[in-house]
PDB file of C-alpha atoms and ligand atoms in Angstrom:
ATOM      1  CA  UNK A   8    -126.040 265.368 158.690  1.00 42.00           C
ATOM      2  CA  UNK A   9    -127.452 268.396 156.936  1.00 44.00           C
ATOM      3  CA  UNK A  10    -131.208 269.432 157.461  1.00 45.00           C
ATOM      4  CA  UNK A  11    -131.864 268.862 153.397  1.00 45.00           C
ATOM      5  CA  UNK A  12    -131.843 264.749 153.878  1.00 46.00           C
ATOM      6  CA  UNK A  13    -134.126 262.971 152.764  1.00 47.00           C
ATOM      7  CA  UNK A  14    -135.348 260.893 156.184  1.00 52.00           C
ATOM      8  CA  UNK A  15    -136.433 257.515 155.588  1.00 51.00           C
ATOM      9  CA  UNK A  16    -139.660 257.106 157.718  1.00 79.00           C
ATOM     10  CA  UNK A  17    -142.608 255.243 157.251  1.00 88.00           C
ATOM     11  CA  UNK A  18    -144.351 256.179 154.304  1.00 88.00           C
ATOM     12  CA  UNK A  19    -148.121 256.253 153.351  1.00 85.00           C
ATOM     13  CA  UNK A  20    -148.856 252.466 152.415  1.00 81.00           C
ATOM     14  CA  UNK A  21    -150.386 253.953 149.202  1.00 86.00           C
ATOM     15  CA  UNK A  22    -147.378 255.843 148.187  1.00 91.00           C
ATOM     16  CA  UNK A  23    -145.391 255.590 144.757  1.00 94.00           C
ATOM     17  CA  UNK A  24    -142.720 253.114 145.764  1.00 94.00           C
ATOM     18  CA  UNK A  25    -141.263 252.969 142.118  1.00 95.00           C
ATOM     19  CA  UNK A  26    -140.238 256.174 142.788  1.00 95.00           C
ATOM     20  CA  UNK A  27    -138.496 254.913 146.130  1.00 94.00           C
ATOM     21  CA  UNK A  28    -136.467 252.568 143.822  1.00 96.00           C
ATOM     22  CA  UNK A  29    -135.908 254.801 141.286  1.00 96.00           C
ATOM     23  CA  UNK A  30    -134.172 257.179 143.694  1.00 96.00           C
ATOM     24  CA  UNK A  31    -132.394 254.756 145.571  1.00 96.00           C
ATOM     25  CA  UNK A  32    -131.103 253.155 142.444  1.00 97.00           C
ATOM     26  CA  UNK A  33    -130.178 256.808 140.999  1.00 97.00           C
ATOM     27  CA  UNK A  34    -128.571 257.744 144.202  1.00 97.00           C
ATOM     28  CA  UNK A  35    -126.664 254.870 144.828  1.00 97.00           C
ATOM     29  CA  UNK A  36    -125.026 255.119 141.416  1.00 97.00           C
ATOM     30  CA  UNK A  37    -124.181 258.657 142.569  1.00 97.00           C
ATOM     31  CA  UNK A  38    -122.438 257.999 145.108  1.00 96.00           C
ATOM     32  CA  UNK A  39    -120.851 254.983 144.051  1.00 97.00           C
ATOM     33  CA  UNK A  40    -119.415 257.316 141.282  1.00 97.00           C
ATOM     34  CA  UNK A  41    -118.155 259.561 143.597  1.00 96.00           C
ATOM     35  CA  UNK A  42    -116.405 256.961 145.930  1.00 96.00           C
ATOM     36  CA  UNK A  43    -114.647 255.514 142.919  1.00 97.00           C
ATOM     37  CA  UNK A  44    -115.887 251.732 143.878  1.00 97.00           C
ATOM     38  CA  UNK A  45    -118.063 249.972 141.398  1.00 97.00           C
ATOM     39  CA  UNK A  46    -121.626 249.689 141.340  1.00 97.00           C
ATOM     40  CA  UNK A  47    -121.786 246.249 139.704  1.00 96.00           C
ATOM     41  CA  UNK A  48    -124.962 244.416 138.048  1.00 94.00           C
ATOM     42  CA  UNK A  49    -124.662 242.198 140.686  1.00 94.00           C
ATOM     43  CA  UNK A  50    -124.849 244.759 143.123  1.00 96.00           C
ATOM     44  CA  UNK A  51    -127.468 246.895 141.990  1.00 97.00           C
ATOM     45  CA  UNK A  52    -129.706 243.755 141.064  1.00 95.00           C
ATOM     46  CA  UNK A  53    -129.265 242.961 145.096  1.00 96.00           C
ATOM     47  CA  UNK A  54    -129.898 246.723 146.263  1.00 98.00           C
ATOM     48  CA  UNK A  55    -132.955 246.856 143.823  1.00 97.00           C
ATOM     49  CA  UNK A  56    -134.236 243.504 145.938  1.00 96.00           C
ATOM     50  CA  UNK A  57    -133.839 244.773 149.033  1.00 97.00           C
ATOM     51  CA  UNK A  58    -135.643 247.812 147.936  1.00 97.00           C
ATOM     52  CA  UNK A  59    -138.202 245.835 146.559  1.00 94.00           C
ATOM     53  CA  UNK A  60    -140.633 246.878 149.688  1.00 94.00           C
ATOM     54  CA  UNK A  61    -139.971 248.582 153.235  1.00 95.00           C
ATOM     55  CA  UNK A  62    -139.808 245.503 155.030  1.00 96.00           C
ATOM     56  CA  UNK A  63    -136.668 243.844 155.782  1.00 97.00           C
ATOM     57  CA  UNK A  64    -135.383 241.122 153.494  1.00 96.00           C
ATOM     58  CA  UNK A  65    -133.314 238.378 154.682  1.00 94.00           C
ATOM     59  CA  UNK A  66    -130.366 236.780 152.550  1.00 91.00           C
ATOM     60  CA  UNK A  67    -132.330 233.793 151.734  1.00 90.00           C
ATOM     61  CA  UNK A  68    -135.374 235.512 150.458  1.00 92.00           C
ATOM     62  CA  UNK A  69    -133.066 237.303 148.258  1.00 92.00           C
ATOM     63  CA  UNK A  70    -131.044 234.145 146.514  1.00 91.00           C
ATOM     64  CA  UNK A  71    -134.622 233.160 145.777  1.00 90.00           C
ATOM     65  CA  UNK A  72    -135.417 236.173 143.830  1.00 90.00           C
ATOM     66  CA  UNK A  73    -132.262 236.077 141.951  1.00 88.00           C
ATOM     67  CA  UNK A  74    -132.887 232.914 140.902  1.00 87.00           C
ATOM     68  CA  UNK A  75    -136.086 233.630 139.680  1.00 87.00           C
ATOM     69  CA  UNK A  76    -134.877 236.774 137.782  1.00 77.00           C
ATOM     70  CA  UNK A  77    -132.672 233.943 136.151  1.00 77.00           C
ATOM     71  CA  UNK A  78    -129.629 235.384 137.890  1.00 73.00           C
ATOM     72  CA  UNK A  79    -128.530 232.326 139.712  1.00 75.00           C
ATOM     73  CA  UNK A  80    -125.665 233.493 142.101  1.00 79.00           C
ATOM     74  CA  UNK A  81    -123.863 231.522 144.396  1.00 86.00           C
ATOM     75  CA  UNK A  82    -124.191 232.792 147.815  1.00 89.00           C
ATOM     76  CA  UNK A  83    -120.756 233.820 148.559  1.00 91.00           C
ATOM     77  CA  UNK A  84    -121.039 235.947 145.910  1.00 91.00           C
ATOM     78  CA  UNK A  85    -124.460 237.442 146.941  1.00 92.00           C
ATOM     79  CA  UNK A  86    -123.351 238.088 150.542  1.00 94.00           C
ATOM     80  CA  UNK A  87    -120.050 239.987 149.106  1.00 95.00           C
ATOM     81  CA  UNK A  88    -122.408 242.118 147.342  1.00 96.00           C
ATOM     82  CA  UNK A  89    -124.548 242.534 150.283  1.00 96.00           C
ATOM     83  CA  UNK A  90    -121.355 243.342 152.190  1.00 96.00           C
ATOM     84  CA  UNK A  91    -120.434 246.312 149.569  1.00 97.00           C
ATOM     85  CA  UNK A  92    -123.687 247.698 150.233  1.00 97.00           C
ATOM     86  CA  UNK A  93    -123.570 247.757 153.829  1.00 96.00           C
ATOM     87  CA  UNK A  94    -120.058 249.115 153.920  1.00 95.00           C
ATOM     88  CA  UNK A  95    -121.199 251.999 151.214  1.00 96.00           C
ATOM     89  CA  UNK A  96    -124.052 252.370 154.077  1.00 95.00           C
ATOM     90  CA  UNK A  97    -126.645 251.576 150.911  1.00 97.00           C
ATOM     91  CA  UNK A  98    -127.985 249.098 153.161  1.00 97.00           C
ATOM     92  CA  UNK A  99    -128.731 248.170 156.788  1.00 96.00           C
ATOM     93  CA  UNK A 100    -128.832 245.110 158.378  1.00 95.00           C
ATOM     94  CA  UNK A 101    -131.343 244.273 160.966  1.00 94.00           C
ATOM     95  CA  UNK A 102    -129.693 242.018 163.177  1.00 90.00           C
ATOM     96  CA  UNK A 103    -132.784 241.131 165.341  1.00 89.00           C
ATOM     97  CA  UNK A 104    -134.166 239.345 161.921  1.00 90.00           C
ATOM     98  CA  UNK A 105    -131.259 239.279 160.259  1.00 91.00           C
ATOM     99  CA  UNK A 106    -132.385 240.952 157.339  1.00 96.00           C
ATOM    100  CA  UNK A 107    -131.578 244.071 155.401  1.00 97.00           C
ATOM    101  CA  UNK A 108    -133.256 247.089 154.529  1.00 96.00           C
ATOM    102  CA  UNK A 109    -132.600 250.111 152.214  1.00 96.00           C
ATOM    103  CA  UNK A 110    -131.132 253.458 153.188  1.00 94.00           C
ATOM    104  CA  UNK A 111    -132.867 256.178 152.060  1.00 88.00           C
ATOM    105  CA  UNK A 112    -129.601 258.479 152.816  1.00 89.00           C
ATOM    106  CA  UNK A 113    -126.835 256.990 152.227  1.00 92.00           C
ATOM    107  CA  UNK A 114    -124.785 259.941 151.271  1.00 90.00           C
ATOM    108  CA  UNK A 115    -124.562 260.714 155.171  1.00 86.00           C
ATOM    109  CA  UNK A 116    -122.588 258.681 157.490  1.00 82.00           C
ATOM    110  CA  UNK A 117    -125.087 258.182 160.296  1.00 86.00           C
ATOM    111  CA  UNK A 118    -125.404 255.701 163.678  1.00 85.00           C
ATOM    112  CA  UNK A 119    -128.287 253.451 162.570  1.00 88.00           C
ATOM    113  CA  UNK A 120    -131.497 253.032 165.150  1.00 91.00           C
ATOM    114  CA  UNK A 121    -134.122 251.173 163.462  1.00 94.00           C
ATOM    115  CA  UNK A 122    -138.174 250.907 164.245  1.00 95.00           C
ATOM    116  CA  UNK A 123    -139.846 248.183 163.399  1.00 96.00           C
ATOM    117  CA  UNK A 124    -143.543 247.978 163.240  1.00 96.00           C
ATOM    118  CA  UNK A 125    -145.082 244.701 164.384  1.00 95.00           C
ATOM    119  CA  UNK A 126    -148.304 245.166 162.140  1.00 95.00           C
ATOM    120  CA  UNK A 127    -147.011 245.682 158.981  1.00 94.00           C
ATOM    121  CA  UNK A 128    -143.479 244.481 159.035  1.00 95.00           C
ATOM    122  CA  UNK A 129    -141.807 247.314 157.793  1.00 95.00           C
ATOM    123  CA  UNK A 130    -138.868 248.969 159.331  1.00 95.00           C
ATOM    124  CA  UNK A 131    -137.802 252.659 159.425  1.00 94.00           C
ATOM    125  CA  UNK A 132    -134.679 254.779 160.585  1.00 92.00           C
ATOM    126  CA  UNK A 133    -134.949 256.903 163.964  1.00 87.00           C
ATOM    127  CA  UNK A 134    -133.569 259.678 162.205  1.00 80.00           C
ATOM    128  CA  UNK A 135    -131.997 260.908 166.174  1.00 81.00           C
ATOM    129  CA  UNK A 136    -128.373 260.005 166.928  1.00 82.00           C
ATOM    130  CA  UNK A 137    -128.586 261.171 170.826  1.00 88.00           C
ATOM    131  CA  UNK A 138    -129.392 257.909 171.905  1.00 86.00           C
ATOM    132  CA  UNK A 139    -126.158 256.494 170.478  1.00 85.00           C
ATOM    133  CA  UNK A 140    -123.903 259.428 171.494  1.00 89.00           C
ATOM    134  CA  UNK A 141    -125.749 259.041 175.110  1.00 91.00           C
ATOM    135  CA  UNK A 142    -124.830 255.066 174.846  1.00 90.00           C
ATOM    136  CA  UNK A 143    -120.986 256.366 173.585  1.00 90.00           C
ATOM    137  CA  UNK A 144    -120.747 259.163 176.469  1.00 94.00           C
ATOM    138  CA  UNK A 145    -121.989 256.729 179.054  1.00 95.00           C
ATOM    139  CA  UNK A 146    -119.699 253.850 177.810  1.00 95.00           C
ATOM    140  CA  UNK A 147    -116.481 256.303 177.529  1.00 95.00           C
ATOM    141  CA  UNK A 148    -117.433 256.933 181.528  1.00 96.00           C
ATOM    142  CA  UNK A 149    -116.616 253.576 182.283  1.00 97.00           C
ATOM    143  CA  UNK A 150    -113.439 253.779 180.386  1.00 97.00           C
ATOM    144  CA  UNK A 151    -115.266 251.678 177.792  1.00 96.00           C
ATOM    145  CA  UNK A 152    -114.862 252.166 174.020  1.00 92.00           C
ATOM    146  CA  UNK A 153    -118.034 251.305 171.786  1.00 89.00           C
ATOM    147  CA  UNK A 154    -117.431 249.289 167.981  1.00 88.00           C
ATOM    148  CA  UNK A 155    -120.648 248.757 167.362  1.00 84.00           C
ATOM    149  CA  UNK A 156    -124.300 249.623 168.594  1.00 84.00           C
ATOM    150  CA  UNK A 157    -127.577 247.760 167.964  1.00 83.00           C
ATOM    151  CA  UNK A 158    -130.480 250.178 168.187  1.00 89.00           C
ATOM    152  CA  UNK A 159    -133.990 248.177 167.580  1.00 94.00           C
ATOM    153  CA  UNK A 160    -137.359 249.401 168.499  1.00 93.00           C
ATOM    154  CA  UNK A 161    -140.596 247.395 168.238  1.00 96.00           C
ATOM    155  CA  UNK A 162    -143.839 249.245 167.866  1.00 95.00           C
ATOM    156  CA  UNK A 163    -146.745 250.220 165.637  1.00 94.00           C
ATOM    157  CA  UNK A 164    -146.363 252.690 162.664  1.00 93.00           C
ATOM    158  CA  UNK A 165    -148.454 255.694 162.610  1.00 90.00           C
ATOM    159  CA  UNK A 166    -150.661 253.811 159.992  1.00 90.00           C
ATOM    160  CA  UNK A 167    -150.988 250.831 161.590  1.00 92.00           C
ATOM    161  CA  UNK A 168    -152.167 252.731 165.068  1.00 91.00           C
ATOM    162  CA  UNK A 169    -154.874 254.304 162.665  1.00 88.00           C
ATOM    163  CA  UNK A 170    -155.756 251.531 160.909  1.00 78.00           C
ATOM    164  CA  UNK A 171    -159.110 249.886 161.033  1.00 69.00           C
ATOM    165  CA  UNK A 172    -158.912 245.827 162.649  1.00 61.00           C
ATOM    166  CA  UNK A 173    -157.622 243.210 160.060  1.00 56.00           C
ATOM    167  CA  UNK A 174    -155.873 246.068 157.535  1.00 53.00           C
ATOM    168  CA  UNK A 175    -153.027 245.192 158.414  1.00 49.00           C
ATOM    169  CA  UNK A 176    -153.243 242.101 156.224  1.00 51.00           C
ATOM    170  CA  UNK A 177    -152.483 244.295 153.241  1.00 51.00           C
ATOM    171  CA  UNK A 178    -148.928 244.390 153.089  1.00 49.00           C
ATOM    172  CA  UNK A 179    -146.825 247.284 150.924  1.00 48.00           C
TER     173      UNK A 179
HETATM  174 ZN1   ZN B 227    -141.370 253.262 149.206  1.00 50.20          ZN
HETATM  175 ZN1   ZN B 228    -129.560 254.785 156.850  1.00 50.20          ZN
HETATM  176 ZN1   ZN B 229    -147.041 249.437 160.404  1.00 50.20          ZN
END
């Protein structure tokens, strides 16, 4: 991972998050490009949903909003186009809510450890991989090999431990 990455954290409930689409959608092309694999209507429509705020989005929520952008689309077909976009690491899946979120650097390959903050809902990458290599190391001790790793942290965002009583009811 090189310093110039853009880290997905929390951002300023008041920030532009067009922009936040915009370059996700921009990037995602990008890379797709790159990679050779196709970046289908389909596919963007979905990404552009689940970028549709910082708060997880879970597959159900987003058949709805395809069908209400008049894009009826069977599920199977939906969850293969959620499964491109978490194997181009374009999205994440929360598996505590079962939901997905948006990377904000997909470009980089990069162990996934998600916060989630209990105020506002929203969920951010722990932009730290030590506590997976510590998890790996520790595992590889024991003579045991690691596929996969669920990192989920509960807490308050910065904003939300700032934020005046009954804010939180505001939701980006
Ligand atoms: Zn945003
Ligand atoms: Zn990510
Ligand atoms: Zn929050």
């Amino acid at each position: 991972m090189h310093d110039a990455a853009p880290i997905q954290a929390f951002p300023d409930h008041a920030h532009d998050h067009a922009s936040c689409v915009a370059e996700a959608l921009a990037t995602a092309e990008r890379i797709c490009n790159e990679r050779g694999v196709r970046l289908t209507a389909l596919r963007r429509r979905v990404l552009e949903l689940v970028w549709n705020s910082h708060q997880p989005v879970g597959a159900y929520d987003l058949l709805g909003e395809l069908a209400r952008g008049g894009r009826r689309a069977a599920p199977p077909t939906v969850y293969r186009a959620l499964q491109f976009l978490l194997d181009q690491g374009l999205v994440h899946r929360i598996e505590s809510r079962n939901a997905f979120i948006g990377c904000a650097h997909p470009e980089d390959r990069h162990v996934v450890e998600i916060m989630l903050c209990s105020q506002c809902g929203r969920a951010a990458e722990l932009p730290d991989d030590r506590i997976a290599s510590a998890v790996r190391a520790a595992a590889k001790r024991l003579g045991f090999e690691v596929q996969r790793q669920t990192i989920e942290v509960t807490g308050l965002c910065a904003e939300c431990r700032t934020a005046p009583a009954g804010a939180a009811a505001e939701r980006s």
